[in-house]
Short mmCIF file of C-alpha atoms in Angstrom, two decimals:
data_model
loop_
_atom_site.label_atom_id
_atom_site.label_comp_id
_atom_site.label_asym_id
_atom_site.label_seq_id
_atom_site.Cartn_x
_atom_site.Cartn_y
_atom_site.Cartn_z
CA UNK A 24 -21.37 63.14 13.23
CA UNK A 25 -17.43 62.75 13.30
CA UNK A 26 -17.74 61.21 17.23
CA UNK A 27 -19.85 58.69 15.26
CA UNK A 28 -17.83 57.68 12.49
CA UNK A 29 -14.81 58.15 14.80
CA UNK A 30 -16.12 55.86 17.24
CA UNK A 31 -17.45 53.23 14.03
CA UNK A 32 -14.01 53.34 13.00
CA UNK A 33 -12.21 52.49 16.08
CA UNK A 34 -14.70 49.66 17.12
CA UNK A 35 -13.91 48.54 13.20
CA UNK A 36 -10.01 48.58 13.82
CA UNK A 37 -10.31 47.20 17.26
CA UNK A 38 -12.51 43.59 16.00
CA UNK A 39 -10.41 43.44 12.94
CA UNK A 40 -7.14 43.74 15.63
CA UNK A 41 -8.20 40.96 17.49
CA UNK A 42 -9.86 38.74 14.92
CA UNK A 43 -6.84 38.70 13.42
CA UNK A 44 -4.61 38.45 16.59
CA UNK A 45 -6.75 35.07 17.64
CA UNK A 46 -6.25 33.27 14.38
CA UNK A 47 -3.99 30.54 15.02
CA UNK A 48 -1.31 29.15 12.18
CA UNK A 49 0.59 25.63 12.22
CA UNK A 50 2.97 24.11 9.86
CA UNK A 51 3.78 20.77 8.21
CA UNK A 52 6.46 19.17 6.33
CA UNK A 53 5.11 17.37 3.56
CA UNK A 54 8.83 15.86 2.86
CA UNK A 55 9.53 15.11 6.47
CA UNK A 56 6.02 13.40 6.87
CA UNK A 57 6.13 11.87 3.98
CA UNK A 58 9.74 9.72 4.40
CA UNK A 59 8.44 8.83 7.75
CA UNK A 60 5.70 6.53 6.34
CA UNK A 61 6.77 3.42 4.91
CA UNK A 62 4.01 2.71 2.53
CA UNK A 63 5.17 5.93 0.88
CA UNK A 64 8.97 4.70 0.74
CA UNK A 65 7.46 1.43 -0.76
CA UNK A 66 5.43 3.08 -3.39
CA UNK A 67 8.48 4.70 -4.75
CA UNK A 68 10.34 1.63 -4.50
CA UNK A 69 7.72 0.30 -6.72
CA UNK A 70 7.14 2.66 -9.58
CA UNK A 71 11.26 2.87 -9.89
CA UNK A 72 11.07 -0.61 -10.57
CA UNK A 73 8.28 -0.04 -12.85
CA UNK A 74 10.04 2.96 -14.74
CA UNK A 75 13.18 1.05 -14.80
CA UNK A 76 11.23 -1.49 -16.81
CA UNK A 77 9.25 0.52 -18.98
CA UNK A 78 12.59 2.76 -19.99
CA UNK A 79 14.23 -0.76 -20.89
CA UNK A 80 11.39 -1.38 -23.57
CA UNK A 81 11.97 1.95 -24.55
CA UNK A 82 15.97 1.83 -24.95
CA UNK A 83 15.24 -2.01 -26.50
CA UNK A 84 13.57 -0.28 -29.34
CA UNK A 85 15.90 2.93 -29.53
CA UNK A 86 18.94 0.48 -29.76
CA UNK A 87 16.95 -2.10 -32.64
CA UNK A 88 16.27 1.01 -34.60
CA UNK A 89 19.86 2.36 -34.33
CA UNK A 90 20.88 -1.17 -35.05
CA UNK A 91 18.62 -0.97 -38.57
CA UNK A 92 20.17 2.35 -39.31
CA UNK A 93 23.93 0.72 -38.71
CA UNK A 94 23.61 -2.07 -41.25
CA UNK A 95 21.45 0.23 -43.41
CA UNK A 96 24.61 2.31 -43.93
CA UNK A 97 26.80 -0.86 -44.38
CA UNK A 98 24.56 -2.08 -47.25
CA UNK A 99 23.77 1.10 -48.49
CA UNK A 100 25.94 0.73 -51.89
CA UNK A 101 23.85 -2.49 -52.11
CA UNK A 102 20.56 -0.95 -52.39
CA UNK A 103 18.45 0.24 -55.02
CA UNK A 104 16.57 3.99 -54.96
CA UNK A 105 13.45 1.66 -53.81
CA UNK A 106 15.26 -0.51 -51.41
CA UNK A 107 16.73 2.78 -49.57
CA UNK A 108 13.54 4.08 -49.35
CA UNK A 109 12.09 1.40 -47.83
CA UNK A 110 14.71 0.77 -44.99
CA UNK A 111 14.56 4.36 -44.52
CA UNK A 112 10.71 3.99 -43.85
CA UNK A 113 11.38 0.89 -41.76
CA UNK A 114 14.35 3.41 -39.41
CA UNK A 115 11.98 6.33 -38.92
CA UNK A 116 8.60 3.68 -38.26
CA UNK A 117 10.97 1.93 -35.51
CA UNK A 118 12.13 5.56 -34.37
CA UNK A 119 8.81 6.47 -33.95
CA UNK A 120 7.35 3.68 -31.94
CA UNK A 121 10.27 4.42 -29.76
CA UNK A 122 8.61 7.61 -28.96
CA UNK A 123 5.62 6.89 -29.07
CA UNK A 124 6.01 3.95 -26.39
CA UNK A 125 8.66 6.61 -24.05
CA UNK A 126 5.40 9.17 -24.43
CA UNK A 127 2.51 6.30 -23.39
CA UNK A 128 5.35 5.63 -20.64
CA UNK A 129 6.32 8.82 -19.37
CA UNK A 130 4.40 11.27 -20.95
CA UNK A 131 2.39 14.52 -18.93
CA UNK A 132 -0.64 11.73 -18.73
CA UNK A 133 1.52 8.80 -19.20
CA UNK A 134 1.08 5.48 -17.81
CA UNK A 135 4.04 6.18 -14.98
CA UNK A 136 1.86 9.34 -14.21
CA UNK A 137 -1.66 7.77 -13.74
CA UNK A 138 0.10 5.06 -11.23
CA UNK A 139 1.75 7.68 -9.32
CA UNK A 140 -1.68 9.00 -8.73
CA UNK A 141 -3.27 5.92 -7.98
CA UNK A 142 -0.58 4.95 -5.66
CA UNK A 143 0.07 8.21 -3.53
CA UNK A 144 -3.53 9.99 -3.49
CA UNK A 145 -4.82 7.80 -1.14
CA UNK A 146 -1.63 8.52 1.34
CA UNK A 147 -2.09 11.76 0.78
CA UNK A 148 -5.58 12.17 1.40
CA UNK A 149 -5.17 10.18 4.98
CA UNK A 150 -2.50 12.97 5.62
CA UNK A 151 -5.08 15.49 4.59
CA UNK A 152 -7.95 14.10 6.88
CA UNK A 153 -5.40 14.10 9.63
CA UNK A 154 -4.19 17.72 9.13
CA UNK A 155 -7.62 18.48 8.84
CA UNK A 156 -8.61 16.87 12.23
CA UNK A 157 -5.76 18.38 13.89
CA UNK A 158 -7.15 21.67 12.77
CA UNK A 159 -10.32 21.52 13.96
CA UNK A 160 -9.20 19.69 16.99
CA UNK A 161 -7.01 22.58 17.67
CA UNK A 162 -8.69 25.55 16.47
CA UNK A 163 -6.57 26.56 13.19
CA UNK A 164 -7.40 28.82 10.78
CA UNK A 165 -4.46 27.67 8.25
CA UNK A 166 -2.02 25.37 7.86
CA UNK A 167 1.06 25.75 5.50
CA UNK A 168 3.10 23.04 4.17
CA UNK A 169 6.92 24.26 4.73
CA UNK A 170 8.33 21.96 2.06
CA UNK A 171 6.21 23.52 -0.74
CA UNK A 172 5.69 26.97 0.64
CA UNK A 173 8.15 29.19 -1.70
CA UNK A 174 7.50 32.27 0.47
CA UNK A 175 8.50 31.03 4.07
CA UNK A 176 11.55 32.24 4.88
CA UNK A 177 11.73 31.71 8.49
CA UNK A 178 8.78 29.49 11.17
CA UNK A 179 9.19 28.83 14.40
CA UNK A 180 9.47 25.38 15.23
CA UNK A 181 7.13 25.57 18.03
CA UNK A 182 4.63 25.74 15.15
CA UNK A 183 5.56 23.06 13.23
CA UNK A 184 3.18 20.07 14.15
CA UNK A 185 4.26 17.43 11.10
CA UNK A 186 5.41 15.11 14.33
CA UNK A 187 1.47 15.58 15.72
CA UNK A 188 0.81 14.60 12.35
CA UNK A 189 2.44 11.65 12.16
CA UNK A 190 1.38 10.33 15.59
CA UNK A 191 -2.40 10.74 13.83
CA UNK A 192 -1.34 8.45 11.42
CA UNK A 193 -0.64 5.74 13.70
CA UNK A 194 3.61 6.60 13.26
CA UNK A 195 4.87 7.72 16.33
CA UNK A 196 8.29 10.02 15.98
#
C-alpha cells in the first residue's frame, strides 16, 4: 500500500513538474506599444484639445462668479438685507454651475471620460486580438503587460515580444 501511494505521488509530482516546466510566458509593454502607434498619439492630441476647451468654460464661469463676488463687496454698503441676499444667491448659483459643469466635464463618468473610452477601446482591443493571436500562434499560456505589472521586478528581454506586437499591427519597429 505505501509502494502505491509512493509511486501515485511521484507520477503526481513528476506531471505537475513538467506541466509547469512547458508553460511558456511573454511580455508586453503597453506604454512602449502604445507611443509607437500614431492613432494613439493623435487621440491624445485630441481630447487635450478637448479638455483644454472644456476647462476654459469651466474657468469662464469660476472667474464671472468671482467677478460677481468682487463688485458684490464694493457695493455691499449699498445694499439692503434683501439685496445682499439676493447677490449672495446669485454668487453661490454661479459657483455652483461652475461645478457642476467641471463635474459633467471631468467627473469619474464625465464627458472627458466616456470619449476617452470611445476613442482608445477600439486601439486597445486590436492590441488585444493581436496579443491574443500571437499567443495562440506561439503556444503561451500568459502574457503580462510590464508597464502595469506592479510585481515584476526583473524579465528578460528575450521575452518581451511588444516589437512582435507591433509588427501585427501593421507598425514595423
Amino acid at each position: 500500500m505505501k509502494n502505491v501511494f509512493l509511486i501515485l505521488s511521484m507520477a503526481l509530482f513528476c506531471s505537475v513538474t513538467t506541466t509547469t516546466m512547458a508553460q511558456k510566458f511573454a511580455l508586453i509593454d503597453m506604454e512602449y506599444i502604445l507611443k509607437n502607434i500614431p492613432a494613439y498619439e493623435m487621440t491624445n492630441e485630441q481630447l487635450s484639445l478637448l479638455s483644454e476647451k472644456w476647462q476654459g468654460e469651466v474657468d469662464k464661469l469660476q472667474q464671472d462668479a468671482q467677478n460677481m463676488y468682487k463688485r458684490y463687496q464694493g457695493d455691499l454698503v449699498f445694499l439692503s438685507a434683501e439685496m445682499k441676499t439676493k447677490r449672495e444667491e446669485e454668487i453661490v448659483k454661479k459657483e455652483q454651475e461652475a461645478q457642476e459643469l467641471k463635474r459633467k466635464y471631468f467627473g469619474a463618468e464625465g464627458e472627458l471620460y466616456k470619449k476617452r473610452e470611445s476613442l482608445i477601446k477600439p486601439i486597445r482591443d486590436e492590441i488585444y486580438e493581436a496579443v491574443k493571436t500571437i499567443s495562440e500562434d506561439k503556444g503561451y499560456q500568459v502574457i503580462v503587460d510590464r508597464a502595469s505589472a506592479m510585481s515584476v521586478i526583473y524579465a528578460s528581454p528575450k521575452i518581451d515580444i511588444s516589437n512582435e506586437v507591433l509588427m501585427k499591427l501593421g507598425y514595423s519597429k
